[in-house]
JSON list of C-alpha atoms in Angstrom, two decimals:
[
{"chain": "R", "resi": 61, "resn": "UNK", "atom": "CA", "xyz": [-4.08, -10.30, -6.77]},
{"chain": "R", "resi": 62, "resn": "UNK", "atom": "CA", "xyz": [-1.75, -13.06, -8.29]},
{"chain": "R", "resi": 63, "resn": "UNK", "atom": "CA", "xyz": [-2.45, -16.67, -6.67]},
{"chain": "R", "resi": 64, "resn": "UNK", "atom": "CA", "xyz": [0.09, -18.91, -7.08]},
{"chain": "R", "resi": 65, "resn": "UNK", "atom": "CA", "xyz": [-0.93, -22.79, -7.05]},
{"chain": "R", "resi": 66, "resn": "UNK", "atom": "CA", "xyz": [1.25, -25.46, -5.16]},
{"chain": "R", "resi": 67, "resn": "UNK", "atom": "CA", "xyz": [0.46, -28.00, -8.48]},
{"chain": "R", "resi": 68, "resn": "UNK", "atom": "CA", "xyz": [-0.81, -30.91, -7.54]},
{"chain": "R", "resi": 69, "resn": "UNK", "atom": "CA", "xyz": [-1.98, -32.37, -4.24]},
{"chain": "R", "resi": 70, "resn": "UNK", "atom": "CA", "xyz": [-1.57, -35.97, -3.44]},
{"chain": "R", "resi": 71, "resn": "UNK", "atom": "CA", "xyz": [-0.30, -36.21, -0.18]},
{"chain": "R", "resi": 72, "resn": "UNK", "atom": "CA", "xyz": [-0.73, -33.71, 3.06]},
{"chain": "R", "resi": 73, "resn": "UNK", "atom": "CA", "xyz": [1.13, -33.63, 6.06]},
{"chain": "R", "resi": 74, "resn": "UNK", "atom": "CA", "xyz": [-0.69, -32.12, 9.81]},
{"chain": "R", "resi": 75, "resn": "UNK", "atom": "CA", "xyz": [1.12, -31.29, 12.74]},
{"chain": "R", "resi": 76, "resn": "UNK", "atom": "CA", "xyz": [0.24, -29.98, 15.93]},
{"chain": "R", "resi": 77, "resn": "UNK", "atom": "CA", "xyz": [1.33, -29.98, 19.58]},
{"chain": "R", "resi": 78, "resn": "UNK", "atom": "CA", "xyz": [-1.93, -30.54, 21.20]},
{"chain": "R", "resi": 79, "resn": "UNK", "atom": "CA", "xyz": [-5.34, -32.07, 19.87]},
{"chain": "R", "resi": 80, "resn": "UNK", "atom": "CA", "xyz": [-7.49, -29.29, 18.01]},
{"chain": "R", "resi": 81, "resn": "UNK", "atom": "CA", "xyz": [-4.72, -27.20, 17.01]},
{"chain": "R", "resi": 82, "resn": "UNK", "atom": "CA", "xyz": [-4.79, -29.00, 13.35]},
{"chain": "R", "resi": 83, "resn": "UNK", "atom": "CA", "xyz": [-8.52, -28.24, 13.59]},
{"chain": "R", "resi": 84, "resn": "UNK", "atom": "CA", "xyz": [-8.09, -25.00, 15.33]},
{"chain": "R", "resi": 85, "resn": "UNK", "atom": "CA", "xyz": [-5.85, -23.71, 12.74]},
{"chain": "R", "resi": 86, "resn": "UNK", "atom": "CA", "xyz": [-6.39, -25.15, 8.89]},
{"chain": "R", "resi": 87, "resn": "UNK", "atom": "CA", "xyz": [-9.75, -27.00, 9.71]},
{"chain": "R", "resi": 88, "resn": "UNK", "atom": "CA", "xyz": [-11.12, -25.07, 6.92]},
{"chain": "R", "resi": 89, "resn": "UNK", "atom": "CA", "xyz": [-8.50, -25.89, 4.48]},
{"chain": "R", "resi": 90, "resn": "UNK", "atom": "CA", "xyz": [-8.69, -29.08, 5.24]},
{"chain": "R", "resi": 91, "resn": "UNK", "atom": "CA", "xyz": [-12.40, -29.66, 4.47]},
{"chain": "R", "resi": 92, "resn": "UNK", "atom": "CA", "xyz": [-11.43, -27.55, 1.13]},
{"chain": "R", "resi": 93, "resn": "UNK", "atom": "CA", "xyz": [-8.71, -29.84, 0.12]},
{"chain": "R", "resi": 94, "resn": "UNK", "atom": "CA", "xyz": [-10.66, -32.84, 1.30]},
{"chain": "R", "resi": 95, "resn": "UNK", "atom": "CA", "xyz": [-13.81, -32.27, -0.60]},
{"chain": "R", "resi": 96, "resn": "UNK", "atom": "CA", "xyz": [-11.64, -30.98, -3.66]},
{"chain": "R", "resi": 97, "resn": "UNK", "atom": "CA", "xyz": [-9.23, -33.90, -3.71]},
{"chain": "R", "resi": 98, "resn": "UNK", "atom": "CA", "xyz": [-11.25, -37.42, -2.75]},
{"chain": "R", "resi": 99, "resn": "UNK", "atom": "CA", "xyz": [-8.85, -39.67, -1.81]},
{"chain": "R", "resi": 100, "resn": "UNK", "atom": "CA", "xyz": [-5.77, -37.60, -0.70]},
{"chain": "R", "resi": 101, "resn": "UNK", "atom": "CA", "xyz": [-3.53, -38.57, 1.56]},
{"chain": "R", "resi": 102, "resn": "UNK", "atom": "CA", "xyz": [-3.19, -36.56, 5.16]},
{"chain": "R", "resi": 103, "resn": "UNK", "atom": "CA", "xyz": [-0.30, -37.95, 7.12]},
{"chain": "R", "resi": 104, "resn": "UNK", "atom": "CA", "xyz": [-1.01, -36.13, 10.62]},
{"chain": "R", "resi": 105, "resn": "UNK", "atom": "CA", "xyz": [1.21, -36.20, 14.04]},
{"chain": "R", "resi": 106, "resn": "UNK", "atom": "CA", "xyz": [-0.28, -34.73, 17.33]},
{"chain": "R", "resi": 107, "resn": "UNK", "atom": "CA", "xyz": [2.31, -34.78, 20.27]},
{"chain": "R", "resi": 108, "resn": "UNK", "atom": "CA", "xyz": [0.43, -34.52, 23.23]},
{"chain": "R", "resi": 109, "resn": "UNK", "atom": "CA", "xyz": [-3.16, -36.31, 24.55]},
{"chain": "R", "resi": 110, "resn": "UNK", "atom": "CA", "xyz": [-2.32, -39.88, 23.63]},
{"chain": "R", "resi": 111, "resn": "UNK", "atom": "CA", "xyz": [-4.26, -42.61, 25.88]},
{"chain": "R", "resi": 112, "resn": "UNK", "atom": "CA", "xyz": [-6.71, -40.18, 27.05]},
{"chain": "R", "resi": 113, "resn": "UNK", "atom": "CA", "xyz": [-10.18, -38.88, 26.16]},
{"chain": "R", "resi": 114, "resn": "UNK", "atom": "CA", "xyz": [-8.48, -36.40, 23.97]},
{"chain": "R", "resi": 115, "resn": "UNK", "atom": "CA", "xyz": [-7.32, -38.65, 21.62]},
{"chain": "R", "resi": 116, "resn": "UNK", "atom": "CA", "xyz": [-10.46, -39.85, 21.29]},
{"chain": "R", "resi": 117, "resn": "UNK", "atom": "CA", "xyz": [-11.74, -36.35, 20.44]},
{"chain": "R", "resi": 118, "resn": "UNK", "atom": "CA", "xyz": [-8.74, -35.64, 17.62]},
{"chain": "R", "resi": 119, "resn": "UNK", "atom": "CA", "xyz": [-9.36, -39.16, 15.75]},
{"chain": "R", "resi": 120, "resn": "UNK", "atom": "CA", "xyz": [-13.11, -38.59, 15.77]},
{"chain": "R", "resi": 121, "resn": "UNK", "atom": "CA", "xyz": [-12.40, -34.75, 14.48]},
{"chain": "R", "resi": 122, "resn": "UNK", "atom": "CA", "xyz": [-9.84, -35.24, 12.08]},
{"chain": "R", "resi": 123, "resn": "UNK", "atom": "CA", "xyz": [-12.09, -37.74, 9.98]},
{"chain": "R", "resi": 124, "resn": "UNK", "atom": "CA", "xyz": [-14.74, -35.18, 9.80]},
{"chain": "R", "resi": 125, "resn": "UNK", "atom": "CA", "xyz": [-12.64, -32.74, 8.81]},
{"chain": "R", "resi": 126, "resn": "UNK", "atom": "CA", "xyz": [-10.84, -34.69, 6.33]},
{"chain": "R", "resi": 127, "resn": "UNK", "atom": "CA", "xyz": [-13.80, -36.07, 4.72]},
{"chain": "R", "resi": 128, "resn": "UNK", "atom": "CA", "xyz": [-13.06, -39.01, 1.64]},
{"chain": "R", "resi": 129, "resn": "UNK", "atom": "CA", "xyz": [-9.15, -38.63, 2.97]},
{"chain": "R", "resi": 130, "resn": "UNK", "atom": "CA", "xyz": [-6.74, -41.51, 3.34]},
{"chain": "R", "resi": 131, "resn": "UNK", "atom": "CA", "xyz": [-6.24, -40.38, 6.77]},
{"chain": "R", "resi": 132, "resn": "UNK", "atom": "CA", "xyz": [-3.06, -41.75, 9.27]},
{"chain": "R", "resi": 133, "resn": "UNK", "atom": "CA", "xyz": [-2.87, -40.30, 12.34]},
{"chain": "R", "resi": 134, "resn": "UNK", "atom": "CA", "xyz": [-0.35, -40.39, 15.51]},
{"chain": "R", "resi": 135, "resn": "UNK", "atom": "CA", "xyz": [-1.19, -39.21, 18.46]},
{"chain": "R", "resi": 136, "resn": "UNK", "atom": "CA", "xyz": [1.69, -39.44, 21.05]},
{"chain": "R", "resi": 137, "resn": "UNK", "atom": "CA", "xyz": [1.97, -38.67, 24.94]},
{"chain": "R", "resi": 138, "resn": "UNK", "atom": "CA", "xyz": [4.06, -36.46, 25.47]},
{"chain": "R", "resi": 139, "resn": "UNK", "atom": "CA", "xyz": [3.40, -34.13, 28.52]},
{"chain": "R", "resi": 140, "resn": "UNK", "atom": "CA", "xyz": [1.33, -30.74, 27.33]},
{"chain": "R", "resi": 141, "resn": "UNK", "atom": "CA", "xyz": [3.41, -27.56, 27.94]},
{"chain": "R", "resi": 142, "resn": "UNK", "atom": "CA", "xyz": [6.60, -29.81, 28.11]},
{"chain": "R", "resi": 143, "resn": "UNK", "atom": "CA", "xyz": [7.76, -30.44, 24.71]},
{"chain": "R", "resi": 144, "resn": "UNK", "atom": "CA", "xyz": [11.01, -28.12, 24.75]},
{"chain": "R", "resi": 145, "resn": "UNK", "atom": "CA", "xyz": [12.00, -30.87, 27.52]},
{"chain": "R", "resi": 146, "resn": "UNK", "atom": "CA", "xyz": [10.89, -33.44, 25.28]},
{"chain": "R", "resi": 147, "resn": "UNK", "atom": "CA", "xyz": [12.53, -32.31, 22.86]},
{"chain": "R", "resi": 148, "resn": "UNK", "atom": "CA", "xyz": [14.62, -35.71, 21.80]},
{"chain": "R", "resi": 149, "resn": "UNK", "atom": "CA", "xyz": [11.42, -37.81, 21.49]},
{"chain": "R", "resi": 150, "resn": "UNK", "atom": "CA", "xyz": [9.97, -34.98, 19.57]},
{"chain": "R", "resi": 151, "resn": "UNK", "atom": "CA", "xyz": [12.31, -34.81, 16.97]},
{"chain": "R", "resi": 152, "resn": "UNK", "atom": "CA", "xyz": [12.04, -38.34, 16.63]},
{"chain": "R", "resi": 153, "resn": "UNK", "atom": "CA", "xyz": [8.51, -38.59, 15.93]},
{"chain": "R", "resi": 154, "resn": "UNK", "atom": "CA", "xyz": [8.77, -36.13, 13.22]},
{"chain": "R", "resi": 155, "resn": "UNK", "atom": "CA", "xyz": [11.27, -37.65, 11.32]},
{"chain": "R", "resi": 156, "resn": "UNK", "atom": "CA", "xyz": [9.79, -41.07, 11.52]},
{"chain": "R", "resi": 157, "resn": "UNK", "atom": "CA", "xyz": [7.01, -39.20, 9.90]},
{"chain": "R", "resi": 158, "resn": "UNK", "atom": "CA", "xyz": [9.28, -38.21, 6.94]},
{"chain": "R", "resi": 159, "resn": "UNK", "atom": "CA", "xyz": [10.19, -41.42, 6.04]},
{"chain": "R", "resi": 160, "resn": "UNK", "atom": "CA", "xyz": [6.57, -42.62, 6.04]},
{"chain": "R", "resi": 161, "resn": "UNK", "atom": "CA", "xyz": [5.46, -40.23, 3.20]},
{"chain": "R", "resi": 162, "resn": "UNK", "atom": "CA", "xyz": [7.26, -37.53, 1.20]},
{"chain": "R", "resi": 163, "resn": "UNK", "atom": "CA", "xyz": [4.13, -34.43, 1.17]},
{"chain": "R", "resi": 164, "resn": "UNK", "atom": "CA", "xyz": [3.23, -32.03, -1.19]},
{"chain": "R", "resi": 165, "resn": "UNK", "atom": "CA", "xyz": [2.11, -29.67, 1.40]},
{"chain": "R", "resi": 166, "resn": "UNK", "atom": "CA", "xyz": [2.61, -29.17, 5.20]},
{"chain": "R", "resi": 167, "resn": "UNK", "atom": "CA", "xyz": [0.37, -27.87, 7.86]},
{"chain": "R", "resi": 168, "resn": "UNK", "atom": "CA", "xyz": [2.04, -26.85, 11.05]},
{"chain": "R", "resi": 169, "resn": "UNK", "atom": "CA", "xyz": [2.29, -24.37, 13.73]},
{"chain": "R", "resi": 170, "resn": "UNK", "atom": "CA", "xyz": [4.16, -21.14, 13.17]},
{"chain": "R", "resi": 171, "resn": "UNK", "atom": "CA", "xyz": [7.78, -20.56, 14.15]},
{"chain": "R", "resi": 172, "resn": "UNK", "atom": "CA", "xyz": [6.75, -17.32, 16.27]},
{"chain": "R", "resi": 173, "resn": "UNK", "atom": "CA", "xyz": [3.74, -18.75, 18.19]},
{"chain": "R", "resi": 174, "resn": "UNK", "atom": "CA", "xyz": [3.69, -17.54, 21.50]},
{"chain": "R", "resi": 175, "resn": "UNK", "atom": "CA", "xyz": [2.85, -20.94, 23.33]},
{"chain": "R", "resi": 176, "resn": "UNK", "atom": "CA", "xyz": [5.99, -22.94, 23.33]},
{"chain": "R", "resi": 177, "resn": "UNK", "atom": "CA", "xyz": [4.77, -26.60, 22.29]},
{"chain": "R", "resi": 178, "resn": "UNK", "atom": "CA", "xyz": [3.96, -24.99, 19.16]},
{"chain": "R", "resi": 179, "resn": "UNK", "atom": "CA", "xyz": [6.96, -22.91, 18.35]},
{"chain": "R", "resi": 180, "resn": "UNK", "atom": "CA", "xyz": [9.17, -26.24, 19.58]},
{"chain": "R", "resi": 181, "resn": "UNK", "atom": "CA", "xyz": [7.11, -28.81, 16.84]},
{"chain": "R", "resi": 182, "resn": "UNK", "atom": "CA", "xyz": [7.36, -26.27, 14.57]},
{"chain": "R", "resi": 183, "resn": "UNK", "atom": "CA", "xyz": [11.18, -25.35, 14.65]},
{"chain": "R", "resi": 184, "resn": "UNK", "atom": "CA", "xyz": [11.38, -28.80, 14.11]},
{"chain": "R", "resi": 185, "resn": "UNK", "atom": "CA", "xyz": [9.41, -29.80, 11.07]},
{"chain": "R", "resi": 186, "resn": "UNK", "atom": "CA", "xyz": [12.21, -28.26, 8.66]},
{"chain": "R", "resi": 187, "resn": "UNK", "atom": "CA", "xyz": [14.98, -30.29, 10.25]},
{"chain": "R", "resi": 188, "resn": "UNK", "atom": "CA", "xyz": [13.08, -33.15, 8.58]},
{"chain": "R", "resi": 189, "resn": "UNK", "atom": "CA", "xyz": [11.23, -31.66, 5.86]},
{"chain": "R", "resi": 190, "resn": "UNK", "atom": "CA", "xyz": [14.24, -29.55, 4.33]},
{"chain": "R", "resi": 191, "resn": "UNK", "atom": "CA", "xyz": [12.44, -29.29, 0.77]},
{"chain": "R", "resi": 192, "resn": "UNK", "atom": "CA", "xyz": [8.65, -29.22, 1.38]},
{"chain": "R", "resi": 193, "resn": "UNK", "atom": "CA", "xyz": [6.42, -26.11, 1.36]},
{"chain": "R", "resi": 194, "resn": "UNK", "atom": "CA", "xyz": [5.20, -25.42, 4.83]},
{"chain": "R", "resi": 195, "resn": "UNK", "atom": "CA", "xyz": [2.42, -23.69, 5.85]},
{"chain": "R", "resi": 196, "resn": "UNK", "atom": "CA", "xyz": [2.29, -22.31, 9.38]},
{"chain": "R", "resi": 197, "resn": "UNK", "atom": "CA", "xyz": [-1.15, -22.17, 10.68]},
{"chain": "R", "resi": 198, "resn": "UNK", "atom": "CA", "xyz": [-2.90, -19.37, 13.43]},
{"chain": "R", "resi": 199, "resn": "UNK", "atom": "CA", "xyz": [-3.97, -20.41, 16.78]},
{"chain": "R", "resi": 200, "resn": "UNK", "atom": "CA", "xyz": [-5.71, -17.45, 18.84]},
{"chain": "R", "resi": 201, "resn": "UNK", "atom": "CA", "xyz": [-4.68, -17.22, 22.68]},
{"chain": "R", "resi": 202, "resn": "UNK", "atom": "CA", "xyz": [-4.56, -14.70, 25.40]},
{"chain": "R", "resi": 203, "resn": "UNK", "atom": "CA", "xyz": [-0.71, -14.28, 24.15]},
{"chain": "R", "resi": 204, "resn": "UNK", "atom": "CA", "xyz": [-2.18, -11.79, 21.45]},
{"chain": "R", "resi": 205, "resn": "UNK", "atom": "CA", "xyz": [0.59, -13.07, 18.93]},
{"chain": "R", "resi": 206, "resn": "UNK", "atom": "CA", "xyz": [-1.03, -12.57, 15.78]},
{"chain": "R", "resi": 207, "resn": "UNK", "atom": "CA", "xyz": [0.87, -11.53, 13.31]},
{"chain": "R", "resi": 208, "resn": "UNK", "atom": "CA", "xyz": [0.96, -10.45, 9.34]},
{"chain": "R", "resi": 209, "resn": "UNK", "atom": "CA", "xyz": [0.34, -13.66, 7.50]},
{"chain": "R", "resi": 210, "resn": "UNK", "atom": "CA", "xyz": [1.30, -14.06, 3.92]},
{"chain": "R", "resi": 211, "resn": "UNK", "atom": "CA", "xyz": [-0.40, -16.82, 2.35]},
{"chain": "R", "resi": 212, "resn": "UNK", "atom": "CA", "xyz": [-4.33, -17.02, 2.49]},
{"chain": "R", "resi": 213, "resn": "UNK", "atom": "CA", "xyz": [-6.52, -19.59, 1.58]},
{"chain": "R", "resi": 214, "resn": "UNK", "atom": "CA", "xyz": [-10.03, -18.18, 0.88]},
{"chain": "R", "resi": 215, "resn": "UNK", "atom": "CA", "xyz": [-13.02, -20.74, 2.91]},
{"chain": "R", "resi": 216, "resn": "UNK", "atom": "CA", "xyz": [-16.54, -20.56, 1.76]},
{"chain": "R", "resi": 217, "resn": "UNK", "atom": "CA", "xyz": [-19.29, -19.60, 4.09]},
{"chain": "R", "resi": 218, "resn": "UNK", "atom": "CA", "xyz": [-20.47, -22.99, 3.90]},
{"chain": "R", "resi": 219, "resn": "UNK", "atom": "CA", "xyz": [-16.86, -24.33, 5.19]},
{"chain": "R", "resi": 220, "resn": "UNK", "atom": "CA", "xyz": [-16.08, -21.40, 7.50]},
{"chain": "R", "resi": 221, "resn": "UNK", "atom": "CA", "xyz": [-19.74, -22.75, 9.23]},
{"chain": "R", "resi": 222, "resn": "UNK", "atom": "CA", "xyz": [-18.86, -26.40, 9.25]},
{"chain": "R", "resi": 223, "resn": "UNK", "atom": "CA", "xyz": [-15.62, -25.73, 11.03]},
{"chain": "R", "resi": 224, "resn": "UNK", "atom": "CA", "xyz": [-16.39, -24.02, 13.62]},
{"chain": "R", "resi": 225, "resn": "UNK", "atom": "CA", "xyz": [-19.82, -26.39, 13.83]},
{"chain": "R", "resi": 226, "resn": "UNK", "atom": "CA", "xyz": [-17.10, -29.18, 14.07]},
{"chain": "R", "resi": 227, "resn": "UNK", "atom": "CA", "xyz": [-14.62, -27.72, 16.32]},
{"chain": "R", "resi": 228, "resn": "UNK", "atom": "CA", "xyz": [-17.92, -27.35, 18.76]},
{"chain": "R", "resi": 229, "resn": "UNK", "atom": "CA", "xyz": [-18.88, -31.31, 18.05]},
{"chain": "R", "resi": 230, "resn": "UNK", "atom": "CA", "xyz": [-15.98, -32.69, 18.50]},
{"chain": "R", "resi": 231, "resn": "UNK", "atom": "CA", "xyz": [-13.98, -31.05, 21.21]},
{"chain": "R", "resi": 232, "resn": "UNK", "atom": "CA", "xyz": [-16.43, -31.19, 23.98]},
{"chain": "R", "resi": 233, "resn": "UNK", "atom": "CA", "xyz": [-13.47, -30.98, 26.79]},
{"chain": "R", "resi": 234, "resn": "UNK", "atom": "CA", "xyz": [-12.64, -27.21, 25.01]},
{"chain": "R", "resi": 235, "resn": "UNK", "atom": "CA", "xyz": [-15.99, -25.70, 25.38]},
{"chain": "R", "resi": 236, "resn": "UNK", "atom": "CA", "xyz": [-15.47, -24.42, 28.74]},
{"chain": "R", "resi": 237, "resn": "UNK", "atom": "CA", "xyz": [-12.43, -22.05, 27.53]},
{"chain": "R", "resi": 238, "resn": "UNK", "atom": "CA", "xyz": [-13.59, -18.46, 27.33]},
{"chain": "R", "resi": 239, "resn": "UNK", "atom": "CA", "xyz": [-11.86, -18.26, 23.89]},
{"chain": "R", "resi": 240, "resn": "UNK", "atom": "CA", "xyz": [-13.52, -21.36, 22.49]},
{"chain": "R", "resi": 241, "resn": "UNK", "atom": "CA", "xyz": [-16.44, -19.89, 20.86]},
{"chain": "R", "resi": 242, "resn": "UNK", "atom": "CA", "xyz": [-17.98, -19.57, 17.13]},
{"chain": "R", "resi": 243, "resn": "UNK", "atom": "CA", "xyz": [-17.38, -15.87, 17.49]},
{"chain": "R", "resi": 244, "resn": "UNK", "atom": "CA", "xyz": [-13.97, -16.05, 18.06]},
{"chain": "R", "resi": 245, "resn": "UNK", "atom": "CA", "xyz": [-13.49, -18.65, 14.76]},
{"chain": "R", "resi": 246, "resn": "UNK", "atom": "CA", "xyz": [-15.65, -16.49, 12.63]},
{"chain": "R", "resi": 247, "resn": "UNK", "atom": "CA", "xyz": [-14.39, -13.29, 13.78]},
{"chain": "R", "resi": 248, "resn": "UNK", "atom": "CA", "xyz": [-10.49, -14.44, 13.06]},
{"chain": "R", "resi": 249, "resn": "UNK", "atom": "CA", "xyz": [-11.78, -16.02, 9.52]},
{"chain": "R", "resi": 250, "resn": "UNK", "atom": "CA", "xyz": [-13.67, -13.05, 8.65]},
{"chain": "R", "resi": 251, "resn": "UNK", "atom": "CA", "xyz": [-10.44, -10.99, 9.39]},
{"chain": "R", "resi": 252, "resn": "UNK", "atom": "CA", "xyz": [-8.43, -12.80, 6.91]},
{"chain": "R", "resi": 253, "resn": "UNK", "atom": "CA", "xyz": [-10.77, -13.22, 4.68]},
{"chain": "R", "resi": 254, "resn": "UNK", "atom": "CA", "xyz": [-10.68, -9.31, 4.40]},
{"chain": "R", "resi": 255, "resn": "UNK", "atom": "CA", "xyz": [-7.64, -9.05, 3.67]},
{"chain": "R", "resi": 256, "resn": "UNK", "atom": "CA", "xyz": [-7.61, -11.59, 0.79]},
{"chain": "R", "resi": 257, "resn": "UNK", "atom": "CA", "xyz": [-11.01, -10.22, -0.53]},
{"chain": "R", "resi": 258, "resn": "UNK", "atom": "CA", "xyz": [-12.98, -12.95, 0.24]},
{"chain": "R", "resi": 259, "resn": "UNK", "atom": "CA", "xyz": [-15.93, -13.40, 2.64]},
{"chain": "R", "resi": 260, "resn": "UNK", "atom": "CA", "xyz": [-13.72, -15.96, 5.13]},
{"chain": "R", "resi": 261, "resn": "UNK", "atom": "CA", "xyz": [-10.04, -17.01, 5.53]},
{"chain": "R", "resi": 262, "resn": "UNK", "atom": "CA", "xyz": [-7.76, -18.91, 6.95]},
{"chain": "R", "resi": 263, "resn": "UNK", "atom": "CA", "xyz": [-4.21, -17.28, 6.91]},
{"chain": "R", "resi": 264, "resn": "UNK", "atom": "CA", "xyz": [-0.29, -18.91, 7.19]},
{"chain": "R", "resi": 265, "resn": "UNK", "atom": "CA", "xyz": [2.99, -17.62, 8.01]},
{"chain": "R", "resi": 266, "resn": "UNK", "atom": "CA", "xyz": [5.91, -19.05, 5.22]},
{"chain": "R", "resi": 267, "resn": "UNK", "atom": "CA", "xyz": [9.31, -18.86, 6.19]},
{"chain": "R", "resi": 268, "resn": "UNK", "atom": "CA", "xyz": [10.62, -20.26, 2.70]},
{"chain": "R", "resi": 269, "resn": "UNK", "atom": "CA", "xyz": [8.82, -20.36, -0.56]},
{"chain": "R", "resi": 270, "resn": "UNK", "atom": "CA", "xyz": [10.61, -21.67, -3.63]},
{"chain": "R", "resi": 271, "resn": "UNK", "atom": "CA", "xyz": [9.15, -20.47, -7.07]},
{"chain": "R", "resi": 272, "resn": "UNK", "atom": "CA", "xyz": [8.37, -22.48, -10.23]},
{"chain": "R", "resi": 273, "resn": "UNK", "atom": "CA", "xyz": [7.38, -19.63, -12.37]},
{"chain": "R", "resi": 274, "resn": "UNK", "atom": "CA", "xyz": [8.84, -20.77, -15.82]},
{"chain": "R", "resi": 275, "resn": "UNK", "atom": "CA", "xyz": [7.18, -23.84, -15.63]}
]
């Protein structure tokens, strides 16, 4: 299997519609990069859950998942299921994010999520991010719109555990979700995992990948 690097990591961007979808979907990878890279910079933007307990919940989650991180994040209030309505003050929010910090790397939703905050925030992120690589993260649902991902990044048994021992910790207001369970984050990671020949996963769509193979 050929792995292809993204070179160096200095800064990160994380996106998501709702607080614990970062989490949700590339907690793992960000406890890898975090404990790999002391010191990197995660620039992350949640749309939804500002000024309530929630927020609470994502600032107390994203530091432990982002462990030794220079971590900035946003967490606005814009209505949950309502962002294609919102879409103005949306858009605006992301690209005020691009001109705070110029990533690497971005975490986001995918374009063909099912749920339609996500698919709006990430439809977006290219508008403003025209020449970054962008990985779009896995959230499961009742929808059943998992697809065939194409980039993997492999997560130790020791991080595949301390997500989903996080995700319980720190989302409290999630645990009464039928979905919301360590079998259901093990079971998905242990899925991708197979097919990138590894014990656990977590898997990304990529709509655009440039190559730097004479480098």
């Amino acid at each position: 299997m050929i792995r292809l690097g993204a070179g160096p990591l200095e800064r990160i961007v994380a996106v998501g519609a709702h607080c614990d979808d970062i989490a949700i979907g590339a907690g793992g990878t960000l406890l890898t990069l975090c404990h790999a890279r002391p010191g990197i910079r995660v620039d992350a933007l949640v749309l939804s859950g500002g000024g309530t307990d929630r927020e609470q919940e994502e600032r107390a989650a994203l530091a432990a998942f982002c462990p030794g991180a220079d971590l900035r994040l946003t967490v606005l209030k814009l209505p949950d299921g309502r962002m294609p309505v919102h879409w103005d003050e949306a858009k605006a929010a992301v690209e005020e994010l691009r001109g705070q910090t110029d990533p690497d790397l971005i975490l986001a939703p995918r374009t063909d999520d099912a749920h339609q905050d996500h698919r709006g925030l990430a439809k977006l992120i290219p508008t403003a991010f025209r020449d970054h690589l962008v990985l779009g993260y896995e959230i499961v649902k009742w929808d059943g719109d998992l697809g065939r991902p194409a980039a993997y990044q492999p997560l130790s048994p020791e991080i595949a555990e301390q997500k989903v021992r996080l995700l319980q910790e720190h989302y409290p207001s999630q645990r009464h979700r039928p979905w919301y369970d360590r079998e259901a984050f093990l079971g998905l990671a242990r899925i991708r995992g197979i097919e990138c020949h590894a014990r656990y996963a977590e898997a990304f769509a990529v709509t655009k990948l440039t190559l730097n193979l004479g480098g």
